[in-house]
Tab-separated table of C-alpha atoms in Angstrom:
chain	number	residue	atom	x	y	z
M	191	MET	CA	-5.142	-57.617	96.514
M	192	SER	CA	-2.407	-58.232	94.034
M	193	PRO	CA	1.067	-58.593	95.469
M	194	THR	CA	3.404	-55.611	95.178
M	195	LEU	CA	6.089	-56.238	92.612
M	196	PRO	CA	9.639	-55.485	93.699
M	197	ALA	CA	11.151	-52.394	92.144
M	198	ALA	CA	13.460	-53.021	89.224
M	199	PRO	CA	17.088	-52.686	90.238
M	200	LYS	CA	18.679	-49.451	89.111
M	201	SER	CA	21.413	-49.844	86.595
M	202	PRO	CA	24.724	-48.588	87.887
M	203	ARG	CA	25.522	-45.102	86.642
M	204	SER	CA	28.608	-44.692	84.531
M	205	PRO	CA	31.333	-42.484	86.007
M	206	TRP	CA	31.086	-40.387	82.821
M	207	SER	CA	27.442	-39.564	83.585
M	208	ARG	CA	28.509	-37.686	86.693
M	209	LEU	CA	30.744	-35.329	84.719
M	210	PRO	CA	29.320	-31.894	83.830
M	211	ARG	CA	28.142	-31.747	80.218
M	212	PRO	CA	29.796	-29.110	78.014
M	213	VAL	CA	27.520	-26.168	77.318
M	214	TRP	CA	27.831	-26.651	73.560
M	215	LEU	CA	26.136	-30.059	73.911
M	216	THR	CA	23.016	-28.490	75.362
M	217	SER	CA	22.848	-25.264	73.338
M	218	PRO	CA	22.677	-25.306	69.515
M	219	THR	CA	23.484	-21.593	69.480
M	220	VAL	CA	26.711	-22.091	71.409
M	221	LEU	CA	27.598	-25.075	69.223
M	222	ARG	CA	27.146	-23.044	66.046
M	223	THR	CA	29.220	-20.188	67.448
M	224	GLU	CA	32.043	-22.506	68.486
M	225	VAL	CA	32.106	-24.318	65.128
M	226	LEU	CA	32.139	-21.119	63.054
M	227	ALA	CA	34.784	-19.519	65.256
M	228	GLY	CA	36.958	-22.628	64.967
M	229	LEU	CA	36.593	-22.611	61.165
M	230	VAL	CA	37.573	-18.938	60.878
M	231	VAL	CA	40.598	-19.437	63.119
M	232	GLY	CA	41.604	-22.571	61.206
M	233	LEU	CA	41.578	-20.587	57.962
M	234	ALA	CA	43.484	-17.721	59.545
M	235	LEU	CA	46.146	-20.083	60.901
M	236	ILE	CA	47.246	-21.187	57.419
M	237	PRO	CA	49.169	-18.058	56.349
M	238	GLU	CA	50.783	-17.458	59.718
M	239	ALA	CA	51.821	-21.104	60.230
M	240	ILE	CA	53.497	-21.093	56.830
M	241	SER	CA	55.129	-17.724	57.503
M	242	PHE	CA	56.497	-18.862	60.856
M	243	SER	CA	57.857	-21.992	59.185
M	244	VAL	CA	59.767	-19.772	56.780
M	245	ILE	CA	61.128	-17.724	59.700
M	246	ALA	CA	62.292	-20.912	61.399
M	247	GLY	CA	63.866	-22.123	58.155
M	248	VAL	CA	61.832	-25.342	57.846
M	249	ASP	CA	59.282	-26.766	55.397
M	250	PRO	CA	55.808	-25.214	55.666
M	251	ARG	CA	54.349	-28.574	56.701
M	252	VAL	CA	56.429	-28.433	59.910
M	253	GLY	CA	54.638	-25.256	60.982
M	254	LEU	CA	51.261	-26.539	59.802
M	255	TYR	CA	51.668	-29.795	61.719
M	256	ALA	CA	52.616	-27.780	64.794
M	257	ALA	CA	49.554	-25.555	64.464
M	258	CYS	CA	47.245	-28.584	64.129
M	259	THR	CA	48.632	-30.626	67.008
M	260	MET	CA	49.174	-27.685	69.374
M	261	ALA	CA	45.573	-26.508	69.006
M	262	MET	CA	44.007	-29.956	69.352
M	263	VAL	CA	46.121	-30.997	72.360
M	264	ILE	CA	45.883	-27.723	74.261
M	265	ALA	CA	42.087	-27.869	73.900
M	266	PHE	CA	42.195	-30.745	76.423
M	267	ALA	CA	45.373	-30.025	78.396
M	268	GLY	CA	45.289	-26.232	78.687
M	269	GLY	CA	43.961	-24.100	81.505
M	270	ARG	CA	42.324	-21.343	79.438
M	271	PRO	CA	39.230	-22.282	77.368
M	272	ALA	CA	38.923	-20.583	73.941
M	273	MET	CA	42.645	-19.759	73.823
M	274	ILE	CA	44.492	-20.742	70.639
M	275	SER	CA	47.977	-22.249	70.723
M	276	ALA	CA	49.928	-22.957	67.552
M	277	ALA	CA	53.235	-22.202	65.858
M	278	THR	CA	54.210	-18.617	66.735
M	279	GLY	CA	56.738	-16.021	65.678
M	280	ALA	CA	58.265	-15.901	69.149
M	281	VAL	CA	59.031	-19.623	69.140
M	282	ALA	CA	60.142	-19.541	65.491
M	283	LEU	CA	62.707	-16.864	66.287
M	284	VAL	CA	64.101	-18.885	69.199
M	285	VAL	CA	64.449	-22.185	67.320
M	286	ALA	CA	65.536	-20.754	63.944
M	287	PRO	CA	69.299	-20.885	64.749
M	288	ILE	CA	69.265	-24.582	65.674
M	289	ALA	CA	67.184	-25.445	62.603
M	290	ARG	CA	69.673	-23.641	60.350
M	291	GLN	CA	72.783	-25.111	61.951
M	292	TYR	CA	71.726	-28.669	62.769
M	293	GLY	CA	68.586	-29.487	60.774
M	294	LEU	CA	65.042	-30.649	61.422
M	295	GLY	CA	65.936	-33.572	63.696
M	296	TYR	CA	67.606	-31.316	66.241
M	297	LEU	CA	64.716	-28.841	65.979
M	298	VAL	CA	62.174	-31.551	66.844
M	299	ALA	CA	64.341	-32.770	69.737
M	300	THR	CA	64.537	-29.177	70.996
M	301	VAL	CA	60.755	-28.850	70.881
M	302	MET	CA	60.249	-32.035	72.879
M	303	LEU	CA	62.831	-31.041	75.484
M	304	ALA	CA	61.260	-27.595	75.733
M	305	GLY	CA	57.919	-29.282	76.388
M	306	ALA	CA	59.482	-31.332	79.182
M	307	PHE	CA	60.957	-28.147	80.676
M	308	GLN	CA	57.524	-26.496	80.551
M	309	VAL	CA	55.871	-29.421	82.326
M	310	VAL	CA	58.481	-29.235	85.118
M	311	LEU	CA	58.345	-25.433	85.350
M	312	GLY	CA	54.560	-25.496	85.366
M	313	ALA	CA	54.480	-28.124	88.130
M	314	LEU	CA	56.891	-25.963	90.166
M	315	GLY	CA	54.498	-23.037	89.905
M	316	VAL	CA	56.631	-20.836	87.657
M	317	ALA	CA	53.470	-19.451	86.047
M	318	LYS	CA	52.760	-17.611	89.293
M	319	LEU	CA	56.082	-15.786	88.933
M	320	MET	CA	54.700	-13.956	85.889
M	321	GLN	CA	53.058	-11.499	88.277
M	322	PHE	CA	56.560	-10.242	89.120
M	323	VAL	CA	57.395	-9.358	85.500
M	324	PRO	CA	56.895	-5.565	85.281
M	325	ARG	CA	54.600	-4.020	82.709
M	326	SER	CA	57.526	-2.123	81.153
M	327	VAL	CA	59.253	-5.458	80.468
M	328	MET	CA	56.077	-6.835	78.904
M	329	VAL	CA	55.830	-3.795	76.635
M	330	GLY	CA	59.497	-4.167	75.679
M	331	PHE	CA	58.902	-7.869	74.996
M	332	VAL	CA	56.006	-7.098	72.636
M	333	ASN	CA	57.850	-4.280	70.863
M	334	ALA	CA	60.979	-6.379	70.364
M	335	LEU	CA	58.872	-9.235	69.000
M	336	GLY	CA	57.337	-6.854	66.469
M	337	ILE	CA	60.784	-5.637	65.385
M	338	LEU	CA	62.177	-9.154	65.026
M	339	LEU	CA	59.180	-10.288	62.993
M	340	PHE	CA	59.707	-7.366	60.620
M	341	LEU	CA	63.452	-7.961	60.308
M	342	ALA	CA	62.774	-11.619	59.530
M	343	GLN	CA	60.997	-10.542	56.326
M	344	ILE	CA	63.994	-8.681	54.887
M	345	PRO	CA	65.591	-11.800	53.298
M	346	ASN	CA	62.350	-12.421	51.385
M	347	LEU	CA	62.608	-8.932	49.872
M	348	HIS	CA	66.250	-9.157	48.850
M	349	ASP	CA	67.363	-10.269	45.389
M	350	VAL	CA	63.842	-11.146	44.197
M	351	PRO	CA	61.918	-10.356	40.967
M	352	TRP	CA	60.611	-6.777	40.803
M	353	ALA	CA	56.989	-8.028	40.792
M	354	VAL	CA	57.356	-9.042	44.431
M	355	TYR	CA	57.337	-5.426	45.636
M	356	PRO	CA	53.995	-4.315	44.097
M	357	LEU	CA	52.462	-7.591	45.270
M	358	VAL	CA	53.560	-6.884	48.848
M	359	VAL	CA	52.134	-3.367	48.655
M	360	ALA	CA	48.885	-4.691	47.176
M	361	GLY	CA	48.622	-7.255	49.973
M	362	LEU	CA	49.072	-4.580	52.640
M	363	VAL	CA	46.438	-2.341	51.030
M	364	LEU	CA	43.956	-5.215	50.840
M	365	MET	CA	44.445	-6.168	54.503
M	366	VAL	CA	44.000	-2.570	55.640
M	367	LEU	CA	40.909	-1.799	53.548
M	368	PHE	CA	39.016	-5.122	53.510
M	369	PRO	CA	38.002	-5.070	57.225
M	370	ARG	CA	36.061	-1.869	56.447
M	371	LEU	CA	33.757	-3.952	54.258
M	372	THR	CA	33.376	-6.988	56.526
M	373	ARG	CA	35.147	-8.831	59.309
M	374	ALA	CA	33.375	-12.115	58.717
M	375	VAL	CA	36.386	-13.431	56.773
M	376	PRO	CA	39.983	-12.771	57.936
M	377	ALA	CA	41.595	-10.055	55.800
M	378	PRO	CA	44.949	-11.922	55.555
M	379	LEU	CA	43.154	-14.888	54.019
M	380	VAL	CA	41.410	-12.640	51.471
M	381	ALA	CA	44.708	-10.993	50.534
M	382	ILE	CA	46.410	-14.361	50.079
M	383	VAL	CA	43.590	-15.706	47.884
M	384	ILE	CA	43.478	-12.601	45.657
M	385	LEU	CA	47.265	-12.373	45.208
M	386	THR	CA	47.466	-16.098	44.466
M	387	VAL	CA	44.745	-15.821	41.815
M	388	ILE	CA	46.505	-12.837	40.230
M	389	THR	CA	49.924	-14.493	40.051
M	390	VAL	CA	48.545	-17.784	38.718
M	391	ALA	CA	46.172	-16.207	36.181
M	392	ALA	CA	48.749	-13.725	34.892
M	393	GLY	CA	51.609	-16.220	34.993
M	394	ILE	CA	53.751	-13.928	37.163
M	395	ALA	CA	56.992	-15.680	38.102
M	396	VAL	CA	57.625	-14.985	41.778
M	397	PRO	CA	58.792	-17.210	44.673
M	398	THR	CA	55.960	-19.349	46.071
M	399	VAL	CA	55.322	-21.416	49.175
M	400	GLY	CA	56.066	-24.543	47.154
M	401	ASP	CA	59.597	-23.230	46.569
M	402	LYS	CA	60.160	-23.344	50.334
M	403	GLY	CA	59.370	-27.034	50.698
M	404	LYS	CA	56.757	-29.731	50.392
M	405	LEU	CA	53.335	-29.326	51.983
M	406	PRO	CA	51.654	-32.169	53.885
M	407	SER	CA	49.622	-34.607	51.809
M	408	ALA	CA	48.776	-37.054	54.602
M	409	LEU	CA	48.278	-37.195	58.338
M	410	PRO	CA	51.472	-36.727	60.382
M	411	VAL	CA	53.141	-39.931	61.545
M	412	PRO	CA	54.434	-40.131	65.139
M	413	GLY	CA	58.080	-40.878	65.746
M	414	LEU	CA	61.218	-39.896	67.632
M	415	PRO	CA	63.624	-37.250	66.292
M	416	ASP	CA	66.446	-38.462	64.089
M	417	VAL	CA	69.330	-37.368	66.327
M	418	PRO	CA	72.024	-39.234	68.260
M	419	PHE	CA	70.925	-39.655	71.879
M	420	THR	CA	74.219	-38.508	73.397
M	421	PRO	CA	75.308	-35.939	76.000
M	422	HIS	CA	76.622	-33.774	73.152
M	423	THR	CA	73.149	-33.587	71.604
M	424	LEU	CA	71.719	-32.564	74.962
M	425	THR	CA	74.285	-29.776	75.401
M	426	VAL	CA	73.461	-28.498	71.909
M	427	ILE	CA	69.668	-28.392	72.258
M	428	ALA	CA	69.268	-27.621	75.984
M	429	PRO	CA	69.932	-23.829	75.804
M	430	TYR	CA	67.494	-23.396	72.919
M	431	ALA	CA	64.940	-25.671	74.585
M	432	PHE	CA	65.072	-23.745	77.855
M	433	ALA	CA	64.780	-20.421	76.028
M	434	MET	CA	61.811	-21.755	74.064
M	435	ALA	CA	60.173	-23.036	77.261
M	436	LEU	CA	60.450	-19.627	78.937
M	437	VAL	CA	59.285	-17.676	75.895
M	438	GLY	CA	56.376	-20.067	75.363
M	439	ILE	CA	55.226	-19.804	78.972
M	440	MET	CA	55.544	-16.017	79.005
M	441	GLU	CA	53.596	-15.470	75.788
M	442	SER	CA	50.970	-18.035	76.799
M	443	MET	CA	50.502	-16.413	80.205
M	444	MET	CA	50.161	-12.993	78.581
M	445	THR	CA	47.543	-14.365	76.197
M	446	ALA	CA	45.646	-16.159	78.976
M	447	LYS	CA	45.554	-12.999	81.084
M	448	LEU	CA	44.216	-11.032	78.130
M	449	VAL	CA	41.380	-13.544	77.623
M	450	ASP	CA	40.660	-13.499	81.370
M	451	ASP	CA	40.174	-9.738	81.183
M	452	LEU	CA	38.038	-9.872	78.032
M	453	THR	CA	35.717	-12.624	79.282
M	454	ASP	CA	35.669	-11.705	82.991
M	455	THR	CA	36.673	-15.259	83.877
M	456	ARG	CA	39.676	-16.846	85.537
M	457	SER	CA	42.011	-19.426	84.088
M	458	ASP	CA	44.298	-22.006	85.664
M	459	LYS	CA	47.752	-20.620	84.846
M	460	THR	CA	49.590	-23.634	86.283
M	461	ARG	CA	47.533	-26.041	84.211
M	462	GLU	CA	48.107	-23.848	81.157
M	463	ALA	CA	51.890	-23.968	81.618
M	464	VAL	CA	51.853	-27.754	82.030
M	465	GLY	CA	49.444	-28.062	79.099
M	466	GLN	CA	51.776	-26.072	76.870
M	467	GLY	CA	54.524	-28.541	77.722
M	468	ILE	CA	52.343	-31.548	76.931
M	469	ALA	CA	51.273	-29.967	73.639
M	470	ASN	CA	54.879	-29.296	72.630
M	471	ILE	CA	55.933	-32.861	73.434
M	472	VAL	CA	53.082	-34.227	71.301
M	473	THR	CA	53.901	-31.727	68.553
M	474	GLY	CA	57.515	-32.874	68.545
M	475	ILE	CA	56.433	-36.519	68.314
M	476	PHE	CA	54.478	-35.628	65.163
M	477	GLY	CA	57.357	-33.630	63.654
M	478	GLY	CA	56.108	-30.109	64.371
M	479	MET	CA	58.121	-27.015	65.249
M	480	GLY	CA	56.348	-26.347	68.544
M	481	GLY	CA	54.533	-23.223	69.616
M	482	CYS	CA	52.653	-21.423	72.374
M	483	GLY	CA	49.624	-19.199	72.936
M	484	MET	CA	48.780	-16.930	69.995
M	485	ILE	CA	47.524	-13.473	70.896
M	486	GLY	CA	46.224	-12.582	67.412
M	487	GLN	CA	44.374	-15.831	66.652
M	488	THR	CA	42.999	-15.992	70.190
M	489	MET	CA	41.511	-12.518	69.727
M	490	ILE	CA	39.867	-13.667	66.479
M	491	ASN	CA	38.397	-16.655	68.315
M	492	VAL	CA	37.121	-14.727	71.336
M	493	LYS	CA	35.751	-11.819	69.304
M	494	ASN	CA	33.809	-14.315	67.190
M	495	GLY	CA	32.028	-15.364	70.384
M	496	ALA	CA	33.950	-18.552	71.267
M	497	ARG	CA	34.173	-19.350	74.972
M	498	THR	CA	34.838	-23.112	75.189
M	499	ARG	CA	37.527	-25.648	74.355
M	500	LEU	CA	35.554	-26.891	71.332
M	501	SER	CA	36.546	-23.921	69.177
M	502	THR	CA	40.222	-24.481	69.991
M	503	PHE	CA	40.051	-28.157	69.021
M	504	LEU	CA	38.113	-27.455	65.820
M	505	ALA	CA	40.615	-24.781	64.762
M	506	GLY	CA	43.364	-27.408	64.694
M	507	PHE	CA	41.099	-30.076	63.178
M	508	PHE	CA	39.844	-27.843	60.354
M	509	LEU	CA	43.408	-26.697	59.637
M	510	LEU	CA	44.559	-30.309	59.263
M	511	ILE	CA	41.750	-31.109	56.825
M	512	LEU	CA	42.401	-27.945	54.811
M	513	CYS	CA	46.109	-28.706	54.497
M	514	ILE	CA	45.612	-32.296	53.339
M	515	VAL	CA	42.789	-31.478	50.904
M	516	LEU	CA	44.083	-28.131	49.605
M	517	GLY	CA	47.844	-28.797	49.752
M	518	PRO	CA	48.466	-28.321	45.991
M	519	VAL	CA	46.621	-25.007	46.065
M	520	VAL	CA	48.463	-23.731	49.129
M	521	SER	CA	51.827	-24.523	47.509
M	522	ARG	CA	51.093	-21.914	44.797
M	523	ILE	CA	50.665	-19.040	47.274
M	524	PRO	CA	53.224	-16.315	46.438
M	525	MET	CA	55.709	-15.567	49.198
M	526	ALA	CA	54.959	-11.873	48.665
M	527	ALA	CA	51.510	-12.455	50.170
M	528	LEU	CA	52.973	-14.037	53.289
M	529	VAL	CA	55.542	-11.260	53.614
M	530	ALA	CA	52.693	-8.751	53.543
M	531	VAL	CA	50.840	-10.741	56.213
M	532	MET	CA	53.872	-10.845	58.487
M	533	ILE	CA	54.644	-7.156	57.997
M	534	LEU	CA	51.107	-6.339	59.094
M	535	VAL	CA	51.424	-8.767	62.019
M	536	SER	CA	54.679	-7.097	63.100
M	537	VAL	CA	53.105	-3.633	62.882
M	538	GLY	CA	50.079	-4.818	64.852
M	539	THR	CA	52.283	-6.513	67.448
M	540	PHE	CA	54.313	-3.376	68.193
M	541	ASP	CA	52.788	-1.223	70.953
M	542	TRP	CA	52.808	2.141	69.211
M	543	HIS	CA	51.113	3.855	72.136
M	544	SER	CA	54.190	3.143	74.261
M	545	VAL	CA	56.437	5.296	72.036
M	546	LYS	CA	54.109	8.254	71.522
M	547	PRO	CA	55.712	11.518	72.715
M	548	ALA	CA	52.776	12.162	75.064
M	549	THR	CA	53.202	8.724	76.656
M	550	LEU	CA	56.968	9.117	77.001
M	551	ARG	CA	56.529	12.520	78.700
M	552	ARG	CA	54.150	11.084	81.304
M	553	MET	CA	55.997	7.805	81.864
M	554	PRO	CA	58.662	7.726	84.628
M	555	VAL	CA	62.195	7.669	83.212
M	556	GLY	CA	62.894	4.333	84.903
M	557	GLU	CA	59.925	2.650	83.193
M	558	THR	CA	60.997	3.905	79.778
M	559	THR	CA	64.592	2.833	80.441
M	560	VAL	CA	63.504	-0.717	81.284
M	561	MET	CA	61.410	-0.935	78.117
M	562	VAL	CA	64.251	0.327	75.913
M	563	ILE	CA	66.821	-1.994	77.506
M	564	THR	CA	64.505	-4.978	77.002
M	565	VAL	CA	64.037	-4.103	73.319
M	566	ILE	CA	67.757	-3.544	72.715
M	567	VAL	CA	68.810	-6.811	74.377
M	568	VAL	CA	66.167	-8.861	72.553
M	569	VAL	CA	66.991	-7.390	69.144
M	570	ALA	CA	70.749	-7.692	69.730
M	571	THR	CA	70.578	-11.322	70.873
M	572	SER	CA	67.462	-12.432	68.928
M	573	ASN	CA	66.514	-14.153	72.193
M	574	LEU	CA	63.281	-13.011	73.830
M	575	SER	CA	63.942	-14.778	77.140
M	576	ILE	CA	67.337	-13.073	77.645
M	577	GLY	CA	65.700	-9.702	77.058
M	578	VAL	CA	62.953	-10.405	79.572
M	579	VAL	CA	65.442	-11.534	82.229
M	580	VAL	CA	67.705	-8.510	81.704
M	581	GLY	CA	64.720	-6.160	81.659
M	582	SER	CA	63.296	-7.652	84.857
M	583	VAL	CA	66.633	-7.401	86.678
M	584	THR	CA	66.982	-3.776	85.530
M	585	ALA	CA	63.484	-3.003	86.780
M	586	MET	CA	64.279	-4.567	90.166
M	587	ILE	CA	67.448	-2.502	90.512
M	588	ILE	CA	65.638	0.723	89.630
M	589	PHE	CA	62.821	-0.127	92.045
M	590	ALA	CA	65.256	-0.935	94.855
M	591	ARG	CA	67.094	2.358	94.386
M	592	ARG	CA	63.833	4.264	94.293
M	593	VAL	CA	62.454	2.664	97.466
M	594	ALA	CA	65.784	2.942	99.283
M	595	HIS	CA	65.659	6.720	98.988
M	596	LEU	CA	62.211	6.818	100.594
M	597	THR	CA	63.588	5.874	104.050
M	598	HIS	CA	63.859	8.882	106.397
M	599	VAL	CA	65.145	9.301	109.957
M	600	THR	CA	64.051	12.256	112.084
M	601	SER	CA	65.045	12.962	115.730
M	602	VAL	CA	63.423	14.845	118.606
M	603	THR	CA	65.337	15.517	121.858
M	604	ASP	CA	63.557	16.113	125.163
M	605	PRO	CA	63.855	19.684	126.486
M	606	ASP	CA	65.755	18.418	129.514
M	607	GLY	CA	68.226	16.642	127.217
M	608	THR	CA	67.833	13.223	128.852
M	609	GLN	CA	66.258	11.345	125.922
M	610	VAL	CA	66.221	11.450	122.146
M	611	VAL	CA	63.563	9.790	119.987
M	612	TYR	CA	64.390	8.770	116.415
M	613	SER	CA	61.448	8.094	114.062
M	614	VAL	CA	62.200	5.903	111.043
M	615	THR	CA	59.784	5.922	108.086
M	616	GLY	CA	59.953	3.952	104.851
M	617	GLU	CA	60.841	0.368	104.033
M	618	LEU	CA	63.889	-1.278	105.609
M	619	PHE	CA	65.603	-3.818	103.338
M	620	PHE	CA	69.110	-4.461	102.021
M	621	ALA	CA	69.266	-1.310	99.871
M	622	SER	CA	67.934	1.155	102.448
M	623	SER	CA	69.364	-0.366	105.645
M	624	ASN	CA	72.965	0.176	104.521
M	625	ASP	CA	72.593	3.942	105.022
M	626	LEU	CA	70.538	3.616	108.204
M	627	VAL	CA	73.558	3.176	110.484
M	628	THR	CA	75.044	6.537	109.424
M	629	GLN	CA	71.972	8.600	110.363
M	630	PHE	CA	72.455	8.557	114.155
M	631	ASP	CA	74.553	10.924	116.295
M	632	TYR	CA	76.252	8.325	118.506
M	633	ARG	CA	78.725	10.736	120.095
M	634	ASN	CA	76.417	13.591	121.122
M	635	ASP	CA	73.110	11.836	121.857
M	636	PRO	CA	71.972	11.533	125.502
M	637	ASP	CA	72.220	8.235	127.361
M	638	ASP	CA	68.610	7.250	126.657
M	639	VAL	CA	67.879	6.597	122.950
M	640	VAL	CA	64.502	5.486	121.584
M	641	ILE	CA	64.121	4.292	117.989
M	642	ASP	CA	60.492	4.340	116.840
M	643	LEU	CA	59.927	1.887	113.951
M	644	SER	CA	56.126	2.162	113.828
M	645	GLY	CA	56.403	3.883	110.432
M	646	THR	CA	58.482	1.201	108.769
M	647	HIS	CA	58.697	-2.532	108.066
M	648	VAL	CA	61.724	-4.791	108.521
M	649	TRP	CA	62.002	-7.053	105.479
M	650	ASP	CA	65.296	-8.942	105.691
M	651	ALA	CA	68.403	-9.921	107.629
M	652	SER	CA	70.311	-6.865	106.365
M	653	SER	CA	67.888	-4.609	108.238
M	654	VAL	CA	68.192	-6.661	111.443
M	655	ALA	CA	71.979	-6.508	111.150
M	656	ALA	CA	71.790	-2.714	110.770
M	657	LEU	CA	69.709	-2.404	113.933
M	658	ASP	CA	72.203	-4.635	115.765
M	659	ALA	CA	75.027	-2.387	114.585
M	660	ILE	CA	73.219	0.712	115.854
M	661	GLU	CA	72.685	-0.861	119.284
M	662	THR	CA	76.327	-1.951	119.419
M	663	LYS	CA	77.647	1.541	118.616
M	664	TYR	CA	75.530	3.105	121.340
M	665	ALA	CA	76.461	0.340	123.821
M	666	GLN	CA	80.153	1.007	123.205
M	667	ARG	CA	79.509	4.511	124.537
M	668	GLY	CA	77.516	3.315	127.544
M	669	LYS	CA	74.154	4.392	126.156
M	670	LYS	CA	70.875	2.502	126.264
M	671	VAL	CA	68.788	1.894	123.122
M	672	THR	CA	65.088	1.016	123.112
M	673	ILE	CA	63.527	-0.144	119.851
M	674	GLU	CA	59.733	0.131	119.786
M	675	GLY	CA	56.799	0.227	117.388
M	676	LEU	CA	57.662	-2.907	115.414
M	677	ASN	CA	54.706	-4.565	113.712
M	678	GLN	CA	54.248	-8.287	114.293
M	679	PRO	CA	56.122	-9.621	111.195
M	680	SER	CA	59.013	-7.212	111.795
M	681	ALA	CA	59.208	-8.131	115.483
M	682	ALA	CA	59.219	-11.823	114.575
M	683	ILE	CA	62.135	-11.583	112.141
M	684	ARG	CA	64.107	-9.392	114.571
M	685	GLU	CA	63.493	-11.761	117.470
M	686	ARG	CA	64.684	-14.678	115.367
M	687	LEU	CA	67.864	-12.997	114.039
M	688	ALA	CA	68.863	-10.247	116.481
M	689	GLY	CA	72.285	-10.846	118.027
M	690	ARG	CA	73.022	-13.780	115.727
M	691	LEU	CA	74.307	-11.883	112.696
C-alpha cells in the first residue's frame, strides 16, 4: 500500500478575499447599468458645474474640478450609494461673496475649512438632528434656493447683445420638448449642443463660457490655498465656511433621504456627513469650489437604474476625461444656453405645489408662516443656513404655543365638600406650566386636594417647579395636596427635582 501523502499546506487567505465583492463585479447587467448611468450623469454635470462656477464668480474649471473630485471621493467616503455629490447652486450662493471680495485663494481655504467643520459635525452626530427640521422649513429652503438660482441669472441677461434673449428662449423650449421624444440623453445637454452649433455656424457674437475664464486642459494639481495663514484669515473665512458646512449637510441629508425612499434602502447619515467633509477637503486641495449632494443629478442616476457606488465614481471620472479632451469645445458654449439651463433648474427646484391656492387653504396657518419666513430670510440674506435656523426657531415657537394651549384643568368636588379632585390633561413643559399655577382655587378649596396627572406628562424642571408652587400655596393655607397618576418618567423627574427648585 502506497504511503499517504501529506496534504498540501493551504496558502494564507488575503484579508481582501474576506471582503464582500461588489455586485457589479458578479453581474454584467449591473455593471452595464452602472457604467451607462455614470456616463449620462457625467455629461449632465458639465453644464451645471459651469453654471455654478459662474454664480460663484470663479473660472469654470473651478466648478468642474469640484464636480470631478467630489463625485469620485464621495463614492468611497459617503454613506449613500448611488448618490451624486458635486458643485451645487446652494454652495455656490454661500461662497460667492468671499470669492468676489477676496479671490480664489480664500474661496479654496473656505472650502477646506468647511470640510473640516463637516467632519467634526458629522462625528458629533449632527446629521441625526435633521429629523428635527420641520417639513415647512424644508419646503421654504427649497423654494428660496429656486428663487436665488433664478436671481443669479439676471446679471447674465443685463446689457448683453439682443441675440442672447432668443437663444435663451430657444434653449428653454428645447429642454421642455425634447424629453417627450426621449429621455436617454439629458435635455440640457442637447440644448447646449444645439445652441452652440447654431452660434458657431452662424457666427453669432454672444458671450461664451470661454469669456468667463480658462477651462482645464490637464489634471488638477494638489496644493494648499494661496492665503496668509493668520488669525485674520480665519476670522474672514470661518463664517462662510460654517454656513457652507451647514448648507452642505442639510442638502446632502435631504438628497440621501430621497434616495432612501426611492430605493427602499437605508443609508448611513453620519458617514455621509463625514464623507461630505472629506470630499470637500480633497476638493479644496485640488483647487475646487466645494459642493454637496445634488438632488437633480442623483435623480438622473437613480432613475437610470444605478444603485451602487460605481456609478458615482464613474460620473466624476467621465466628467474629468470630457473636460480635458473637449475643453476647447466647451469654451465655445454660449452663456445663453447655461442661463436657460439654470432657469429651468430654478423652476424645477421650486416646490410649486406648496403655493397652490388649494394647498394653502388646507395647510395650517403656522406651517405656511414658517415657510414664508424661511423664504424671506434666505432671499434677504442670500444665506440658506440663516433661513433654516430662523425658520426652525419660528416653527418651535409656534409649536410650543400650540401645545401649551392644549393643557386643561378640570375639578370635581365631593358632595360632602371634604375633597376636591383636579384632573390635568395635556403636556406639561415650560410654556404650559406657567399658566398651571393660576388654575387652582386655593382660597375656597376644601382641606383635602388631589391632583390627578394620569392624563399628562411632566417634561422639564419648569413643570416640577409649578407643582412645587401649587403645593406651597395650599400648604400656606393649611391644606393637604396629594399628587397621583404620574407615569414612571414623570415620577422620576419629579422625585429628583421636587423641593430643590
